[in-house]
């Protein structure tokens, strides 16, 4: 039994799932479900389809290089059955899975960090400028800690002259 | 019935039309034997046009389930011509063949094949 990867979306194909398509040049395409199969028949390029792993890896959304990927390399030589080895491998698989998922989520978190900081800055600025929408002006006048910031707006003479012909 | 299949050996025929599926009420699938009529043939070949021959389906565009639960599909419908005993008439087979043939005891075709899917 071997767990294959879907050609289109790169998810694992478990036994009993999916379709295997053999092209006449003897290249085998495995698909995890009919969604991937139909996209393939439509001749879509997985590198351009946003929800596939190929797109995400290509555009830096998911991590591409990690030492843990060595564990999932395809090995064609079958190992002689050894009970201890099998037990240890099963334990290791669990641990490695956890490590991979932690590293992947860290990668995504780091990627989204800059956006989060930017949005917080913008929100703070918006609150400062629009405090009059939140607090009544009377409350602001009484409570000097929440005063409106003094906004300086430069009005240039040239601008007003240009506007006049437009209004006619 | 009436399915035109591609012949992928060097027996001389190019296209055959299925006239009967041996074994099976619903029709022949991947790995089954059929009786076919040669519709198109190479000028100097072992089989001539109009001859009635037996063939083994080696590629089918319809998916066939395997015992591990997966399904296989090929790109086209192809057949290898055999005699009544099941021995291939030609000496070469082109393209991939499925390993379902092993179960059907068509070992000779598997040995001649260039790729087993």
Tab-separated table of N, CA and C in Angstrom, chain B:
chain	number	residue	atom	x	y	z
B	1	UNK	N	-19.897	-3.857	-29.045
B	1	UNK	CA	-20.495	-3.930	-30.381
B	1	UNK	C	-20.271	-2.630	-31.112
B	2	UNK	N	-19.736	-2.717	-32.256
B	2	UNK	CA	-19.540	-1.559	-33.124
B	2	UNK	C	-18.500	-0.569	-32.603
B	3	UNK	N	-17.834	-0.909	-31.541
B	3	UNK	CA	-16.771	-0.003	-31.085
B	3	UNK	C	-15.556	-0.229	-31.947
B	4	UNK	N	-14.991	0.876	-32.434
B	4	UNK	CA	-13.788	0.771	-33.251
B	4	UNK	C	-12.594	0.923	-32.327
B	5	UNK	N	-11.729	-0.072	-32.323
B	5	UNK	CA	-10.571	-0.033	-31.438
B	5	UNK	C	-9.297	0.048	-32.249
B	6	UNK	N	-8.315	0.633	-31.617
B	6	UNK	CA	-7.009	0.756	-32.265
B	6	UNK	C	-6.233	-0.529	-32.020
B	7	UNK	N	-5.505	-0.987	-33.026
B	7	UNK	CA	-4.701	-2.199	-32.853
B	7	UNK	C	-3.277	-1.773	-32.543
B	8	UNK	N	-2.731	-2.254	-31.443
B	8	UNK	CA	-1.423	-1.775	-31.016
B	8	UNK	C	-0.343	-2.835	-31.105
B	9	UNK	N	-0.492	-3.749	-32.022
B	9	UNK	CA	0.626	-4.653	-32.274
B	9	UNK	C	0.962	-4.593	-33.758
B	10	UNK	N	1.941	-5.382	-34.145
B	10	UNK	CA	2.376	-5.319	-35.540
B	10	UNK	C	1.828	-6.483	-36.359
B	11	UNK	N	0.576	-6.823	-36.090
B	11	UNK	CA	-0.018	-7.942	-36.828
B	11	UNK	C	-0.477	-7.525	-38.210
B	12	UNK	N	-0.553	-6.215	-38.486
B	12	UNK	CA	-0.970	-5.773	-39.814
B	12	UNK	C	-2.261	-4.987	-39.796
B	13	UNK	N	-3.135	-5.267	-38.864
B	13	UNK	CA	-4.388	-4.515	-38.802
B	13	UNK	C	-4.143	-3.174	-38.136
B	14	UNK	N	-4.991	-2.201	-38.484
B	14	UNK	CA	-4.872	-0.877	-37.868
B	14	UNK	C	-6.069	-0.585	-36.995
B	15	UNK	N	-7.265	-0.895	-37.519
B	15	UNK	CA	-8.486	-0.644	-36.749
B	15	UNK	C	-9.393	-1.863	-36.872
B	16	UNK	N	-9.960	-2.236	-35.745
B	16	UNK	CA	-10.936	-3.325	-35.756
B	16	UNK	C	-12.226	-2.839	-35.123
B	17	UNK	N	-13.303	-3.492	-35.529
B	17	UNK	CA	-14.590	-3.144	-34.946
B	17	UNK	C	-15.089	-4.343	-34.160
B	18	UNK	N	-15.484	-4.090	-32.940
B	18	UNK	CA	-15.941	-5.182	-32.074
B	18	UNK	C	-17.273	-5.706	-32.570
B	19	UNK	N	-17.394	-7.028	-32.682
B	19	UNK	CA	-18.682	-7.584	-33.057
B	19	UNK	C	-19.271	-8.463	-31.962
B	20	UNK	N	-18.462	-8.843	-31.014
B	20	UNK	CA	-19.004	-9.626	-29.902
B	20	UNK	C	-18.034	-9.579	-28.738
B	21	UNK	N	-18.564	-9.483	-27.551
B	21	UNK	CA	-17.727	-9.554	-26.353
B	21	UNK	C	-17.896	-10.934	-25.755
B	22	UNK	N	-16.818	-11.681	-25.668
B	22	UNK	CA	-16.890	-13.005	-25.049
B	22	UNK	C	-16.975	-12.805	-23.550
B	23	UNK	N	-17.830	-13.551	-22.884
B	23	UNK	CA	-17.955	-13.430	-21.429
B	23	UNK	C	-18.411	-12.052	-21.004
B	24	UNK	N	-19.680	-11.927	-20.765
B	24	UNK	CA	-20.136	-10.651	-20.222
B	24	UNK	C	-21.351	-10.154	-20.965
B	25	UNK	N	-22.406	-9.938	-20.220
B	25	UNK	CA	-23.633	-9.475	-20.861
B	25	UNK	C	-23.537	-7.989	-21.153
B	26	UNK	N	-22.803	-7.285	-20.285
B	26	UNK	CA	-22.796	-5.832	-20.397
B	26	UNK	C	-21.694	-5.317	-21.295
B	27	UNK	N	-20.949	-6.198	-21.854
B	27	UNK	CA	-19.899	-5.719	-22.746
B	27	UNK	C	-18.528	-5.993	-22.173
B	28	UNK	N	-17.533	-5.888	-23.063
B	28	UNK	CA	-16.168	-6.194	-22.656
B	28	UNK	C	-15.527	-4.974	-22.015
B	29	UNK	N	-14.647	-5.234	-21.049
B	29	UNK	CA	-13.928	-4.147	-20.388
B	29	UNK	C	-12.446	-4.366	-20.570
B	30	UNK	N	-11.670	-3.617	-19.793
B	30	UNK	CA	-10.223	-3.734	-19.840
B	30	UNK	C	-9.806	-5.151	-19.482
B	31	UNK	N	-9.046	-5.788	-20.354
B	31	UNK	CA	-8.545	-7.126	-20.072
B	31	UNK	C	-9.396	-8.241	-20.634
B	32	UNK	N	-10.568	-7.912	-21.168
B	32	UNK	CA	-11.443	-8.961	-21.706
B	32	UNK	C	-11.091	-9.254	-23.158
B	33	UNK	N	-11.577	-10.419	-23.622
B	33	UNK	CA	-11.363	-10.801	-25.032
B	33	UNK	C	-12.610	-10.465	-25.830
B	34	UNK	N	-12.394	-10.030	-27.043
B	34	UNK	CA	-13.523	-9.716	-27.922
B	34	UNK	C	-13.324	-10.386	-29.277
B	35	UNK	N	-14.429	-10.512	-30.009
B	35	UNK	CA	-14.339	-10.933	-31.406
B	35	UNK	C	-14.518	-9.664	-32.209
B	36	UNK	N	-13.643	-9.470	-33.172
B	36	UNK	CA	-13.681	-8.218	-33.929
B	36	UNK	C	-13.509	-8.474	-35.411
B	37	UNK	N	-13.928	-7.489	-36.167
B	37	UNK	CA	-13.775	-7.550	-37.619
B	37	UNK	C	-12.780	-6.475	-38.024
B	38	UNK	N	-11.811	-6.843	-38.840
B	38	UNK	CA	-10.767	-5.891	-39.227
B	38	UNK	C	-11.328	-4.898	-40.223
B	39	UNK	N	-11.243	-3.622	-39.892
B	39	UNK	CA	-11.807	-2.591	-40.761
B	39	UNK	C	-10.735	-1.901	-41.587
B	40	UNK	N	-9.542	-1.834	-41.000
B	40	UNK	CA	-8.465	-1.117	-41.684
B	40	UNK	C	-7.189	-1.895	-41.453
B	41	UNK	N	-6.429	-2.137	-42.512
B	41	UNK	CA	-5.217	-2.943	-42.339
B	41	UNK	C	-4.096	-2.390	-43.185
B	42	UNK	N	-2.871	-2.720	-42.771
B	42	UNK	CA	-1.690	-2.362	-43.562
B	42	UNK	C	-1.654	-3.267	-44.782
B	43	UNK	N	-1.097	-2.774	-45.892
B	43	UNK	CA	-1.146	-3.556	-47.131
B	43	UNK	C	-0.460	-4.924	-47.031
B	44	UNK	N	0.715	-4.984	-46.397
B	44	UNK	CA	1.354	-6.298	-46.275
B	44	UNK	C	1.376	-6.693	-44.814
B	45	UNK	N	0.319	-7.347	-44.397
B	45	UNK	CA	0.240	-7.748	-43.001
B	45	UNK	C	-0.254	-9.172	-42.890
B	46	UNK	N	-0.187	-9.674	-41.654
B	46	UNK	CA	-0.642	-11.050	-41.463
B	46	UNK	C	-2.152	-11.135	-41.555
B	47	UNK	N	-2.828	-10.060	-41.151
B	47	UNK	CA	-4.298	-10.071	-41.236
B	47	UNK	C	-4.734	-9.085	-42.314
B	48	UNK	N	-5.814	-9.479	-42.983
B	48	UNK	CA	-6.307	-8.629	-44.064
B	48	UNK	C	-7.622	-7.987	-43.641
B	49	UNK	N	-8.032	-7.005	-44.394
B	49	UNK	CA	-9.281	-6.304	-44.079
B	49	UNK	C	-10.443	-7.266	-44.279
B	50	UNK	N	-11.392	-7.201	-43.350
B	50	UNK	CA	-12.587	-8.036	-43.447
B	50	UNK	C	-12.469	-9.338	-42.684
B	51	UNK	N	-11.286	-9.617	-42.152
B	51	UNK	CA	-11.101	-10.885	-41.430
B	51	UNK	C	-11.691	-10.766	-40.032
B	52	UNK	N	-12.222	-11.889	-39.538
B	52	UNK	CA	-12.778	-11.912	-38.182
B	52	UNK	C	-11.707	-12.456	-37.253
B	53	UNK	N	-11.357	-11.679	-36.249
B	53	UNK	CA	-10.248	-12.042	-35.350
B	53	UNK	C	-10.668	-11.920	-33.894
B	54	UNK	N	-9.850	-12.514	-33.039
B	54	UNK	CA	-10.034	-12.352	-31.598
B	54	UNK	C	-9.064	-11.277	-31.124
B	55	UNK	N	-9.454	-10.565	-30.087
B	55	UNK	CA	-8.551	-9.525	-29.562
B	55	UNK	C	-8.686	-9.402	-28.050
B	56	UNK	N	-7.631	-8.894	-27.429
B	56	UNK	CA	-7.643	-8.636	-25.985
B	56	UNK	C	-7.593	-7.128	-25.787
B	57	UNK	N	-8.539	-6.610	-25.036
B	57	UNK	CA	-8.579	-5.162	-24.795
B	57	UNK	C	-7.460	-4.797	-23.828
B	58	UNK	N	-6.510	-3.976	-24.297
B	58	UNK	CA	-5.389	-3.591	-23.418
B	58	UNK	C	-5.496	-2.162	-22.915
B	59	UNK	N	-6.301	-1.341	-23.560
B	59	UNK	CA	-6.495	0.013	-23.045
B	59	UNK	C	-7.951	0.374	-23.249
B	60	UNK	N	-8.555	0.919	-22.209
B	60	UNK	CA	-9.951	1.319	-22.328
B	60	UNK	C	-10.126	2.692	-21.713
B	61	UNK	N	-10.897	3.527	-22.372
B	61	UNK	CA	-11.139	4.858	-21.841
B	61	UNK	C	-12.107	4.813	-20.676
B	62	UNK	N	-12.782	3.684	-20.495
B	62	UNK	CA	-13.674	3.547	-19.348
B	62	UNK	C	-12.877	3.027	-18.169
B	63	UNK	N	-13.105	3.631	-17.014
B	63	UNK	CA	-12.295	3.250	-15.859
B	63	UNK	C	-12.682	1.871	-15.366
B	64	UNK	N	-11.660	1.160	-14.905
B	64	UNK	CA	-11.879	-0.167	-14.359
B	64	UNK	C	-11.334	-0.186	-12.947
B	65	UNK	N	-12.120	-0.746	-12.029
B	65	UNK	CA	-11.703	-0.779	-10.624
B	65	UNK	C	-10.674	-1.851	-10.376
B	66	UNK	N	-9.711	-1.512	-9.544
B	66	UNK	CA	-8.693	-2.490	-9.161
B	66	UNK	C	-9.008	-3.004	-7.775
B	67	UNK	N	-8.364	-4.111	-7.399
B	67	UNK	CA	-8.706	-4.737	-6.113
B	67	UNK	C	-8.295	-3.895	-4.917
B	68	UNK	N	-7.385	-2.907	-5.102
B	68	UNK	CA	-7.029	-2.071	-3.946
B	68	UNK	C	-7.974	-0.885	-3.813
B	69	UNK	N	-8.986	-0.820	-4.687
B	69	UNK	CA	-9.985	0.235	-4.572
B	69	UNK	C	-9.783	1.389	-5.530
B	70	UNK	N	-8.623	1.449	-6.165
B	70	UNK	CA	-8.386	2.559	-7.090
B	70	UNK	C	-9.003	2.247	-8.443
B	71	UNK	N	-9.030	3.258	-9.316
B	71	UNK	CA	-9.597	3.053	-10.645
B	71	UNK	C	-8.573	3.524	-11.671
B	72	UNK	N	-8.505	2.789	-12.768
B	72	UNK	CA	-7.558	3.165	-13.834
B	72	UNK	C	-8.322	3.515	-15.087
B	73	UNK	N	-7.777	4.480	-15.796
B	73	UNK	CA	-8.373	4.946	-17.034
B	73	UNK	C	-7.253	5.151	-18.030
B	74	UNK	N	-7.482	4.784	-19.267
B	74	UNK	CA	-6.478	5.067	-20.289
B	74	UNK	C	-6.996	6.135	-21.233
B	75	UNK	N	-6.152	6.504	-22.200
B	75	UNK	CA	-6.487	7.613	-23.076
B	75	UNK	C	-7.366	7.182	-24.248
B	76	UNK	N	-7.248	5.912	-24.672
B	76	UNK	CA	-7.969	5.478	-25.857
B	76	UNK	C	-8.384	4.024	-25.687
B	77	UNK	N	-9.035	3.482	-26.703
B	77	UNK	CA	-9.441	2.074	-26.680
B	77	UNK	C	-8.524	1.314	-27.613
B	78	UNK	N	-7.783	0.355	-27.051
B	78	UNK	CA	-6.820	-0.360	-27.876
B	78	UNK	C	-6.918	-1.855	-27.639
B	79	UNK	N	-6.540	-2.609	-28.649
B	79	UNK	CA	-6.684	-4.056	-28.605
B	79	UNK	C	-5.447	-4.708	-29.195
B	80	UNK	N	-5.134	-5.894	-28.695
B	80	UNK	CA	-4.027	-6.686	-29.252
B	80	UNK	C	-4.643	-7.948	-29.838
B	81	UNK	N	-4.367	-8.217	-31.095
B	81	UNK	CA	-4.993	-9.369	-31.749
B	81	UNK	C	-4.373	-10.668	-31.264
B	82	UNK	N	-5.235	-11.630	-30.970
B	82	UNK	CA	-4.765	-12.938	-30.505
B	82	UNK	C	-5.453	-14.026	-31.318
B	83	UNK	N	-4.945	-15.234	-31.192
B	83	UNK	CA	-5.629	-16.365	-31.828
B	83	UNK	C	-6.564	-17.011	-30.812
B	84	UNK	N	-7.209	-18.080	-31.229
B	84	UNK	CA	-8.212	-18.704	-30.365
B	84	UNK	C	-7.624	-19.169	-29.029
B	85	UNK	N	-6.337	-19.510	-29.036
B	85	UNK	CA	-5.725	-19.993	-27.786
B	85	UNK	C	-5.308	-18.855	-26.869
B	86	UNK	N	-5.311	-17.627	-27.386
B	86	UNK	CA	-4.915	-16.503	-26.553
B	86	UNK	C	-3.500	-16.026	-26.783
B	87	UNK	N	-2.806	-16.630	-27.749
B	87	UNK	CA	-1.434	-16.189	-28.033
B	87	UNK	C	-1.480	-15.032	-29.028
B	88	UNK	N	-0.724	-13.977	-28.784
B	88	UNK	CA	-0.771	-12.825	-29.699
B	88	UNK	C	-0.251	-13.179	-31.089
B	89	UNK	N	-0.893	-12.586	-32.088
B	89	UNK	CA	-0.499	-12.845	-33.476
B	89	UNK	C	0.765	-12.046	-33.806
B	90	UNK	N	0.820	-10.823	-33.306
B	90	UNK	CA	1.964	-9.973	-33.618
B	90	UNK	C	3.149	-10.293	-32.717
B	91	UNK	N	4.245	-9.559	-32.967
B	91	UNK	CA	5.458	-9.804	-32.181
B	91	UNK	C	5.860	-8.607	-31.329
B	92	UNK	N	5.141	-7.503	-31.470
B	92	UNK	CA	5.452	-6.320	-30.660
B	92	UNK	C	4.151	-5.709	-30.178
B	93	UNK	N	4.213	-5.071	-29.028
B	93	UNK	CA	3.046	-4.357	-28.507
B	93	UNK	C	3.479	-2.935	-28.186
B	94	UNK	N	2.672	-1.966	-28.591
B	94	UNK	CA	3.046	-0.564	-28.377
B	94	UNK	C	2.223	0.041	-27.264
B	95	UNK	N	2.822	0.945	-26.521
B	95	UNK	CA	2.093	1.692	-25.500
B	95	UNK	C	1.969	0.936	-24.182
B	96	UNK	N	1.400	1.589	-23.177
B	96	UNK	CA	1.278	0.944	-21.871
B	96	UNK	C	0.157	-0.099	-21.852
B	97	UNK	N	0.338	-1.139	-21.047
B	97	UNK	CA	-0.717	-2.144	-20.859
B	97	UNK	C	-0.959	-2.273	-19.349
B	98	UNK	N	-2.154	-2.660	-18.960
B	98	UNK	CA	-2.437	-2.774	-17.536
B	98	UNK	C	-1.976	-4.121	-17.004
B	99	UNK	N	-1.726	-4.195	-15.686
B	99	UNK	CA	-1.321	-5.499	-15.172
B	99	UNK	C	-2.512	-6.376	-14.806
B	100	UNK	N	-3.727	-5.926	-15.226
B	100	UNK	CA	-4.890	-6.815	-15.121
B	100	UNK	C	-4.724	-8.039	-16.011
B	101	UNK	N	-3.880	-7.909	-17.053
B	101	UNK	CA	-3.694	-9.015	-17.997
B	101	UNK	C	-3.056	-10.222	-17.329
B	102	UNK	N	-2.316	-9.975	-16.281
B	102	UNK	CA	-1.645	-11.088	-15.605
B	102	UNK	C	-2.669	-12.039	-14.989
B	103	UNK	N	-3.699	-11.431	-14.429
B	103	UNK	CA	-4.745	-12.249	-13.828
B	103	UNK	C	-5.517	-13.023	-14.880
B	104	UNK	N	-5.647	-12.415	-16.087
B	104	UNK	CA	-6.367	-13.074	-17.165
B	104	UNK	C	-5.477	-14.025	-17.936
B	105	UNK	N	-4.270	-14.228	-17.451
B	105	UNK	CA	-3.325	-15.191	-18.029
B	105	UNK	C	-2.853	-14.806	-19.426
B	106	UNK	N	-2.719	-13.485	-19.692
B	106	UNK	CA	-2.162	-13.054	-20.979
B	106	UNK	C	-0.719	-12.645	-20.773
B	107	UNK	N	0.053	-13.592	-20.290
B	107	UNK	CA	1.432	-13.286	-19.877
B	107	UNK	C	2.287	-12.884	-21.076
B	108	UNK	N	2.004	-13.498	-22.217
B	108	UNK	CA	2.822	-13.222	-23.405
B	108	UNK	C	2.748	-11.751	-23.793
B	109	UNK	N	1.527	-11.194	-23.711
B	109	UNK	CA	1.359	-9.767	-24.048
B	109	UNK	C	2.138	-8.908	-23.085
B	110	UNK	N	2.132	-9.292	-21.801
B	110	UNK	CA	2.865	-8.508	-20.796
B	110	UNK	C	4.352	-8.509	-21.068
B	111	UNK	N	4.869	-9.673	-21.529
B	111	UNK	CA	6.308	-9.724	-21.803
B	111	UNK	C	6.682	-8.876	-23.004
B	112	UNK	N	5.746	-8.782	-23.965
B	112	UNK	CA	6.040	-7.977	-25.164
B	112	UNK	C	5.853	-6.493	-24.923
B	113	UNK	N	5.130	-6.130	-23.845
B	113	UNK	CA	4.769	-4.725	-23.646
B	113	UNK	C	5.986	-3.884	-23.278
B	114	UNK	N	5.934	-2.599	-23.666
B	114	UNK	CA	7.064	-1.734	-23.339
B	114	UNK	C	6.871	-1.066	-21.984
B	115	UNK	N	5.638	-0.996	-21.538
B	115	UNK	CA	5.398	-0.394	-20.231
B	115	UNK	C	4.151	-1.012	-19.617
B	116	UNK	N	4.242	-1.373	-18.342
B	116	UNK	CA	3.080	-1.944	-17.671
B	116	UNK	C	2.574	-0.903	-16.691
B	117	UNK	N	1.334	-0.493	-16.860
B	117	UNK	CA	0.772	0.551	-15.989
B	117	UNK	C	0.256	-0.035	-14.695
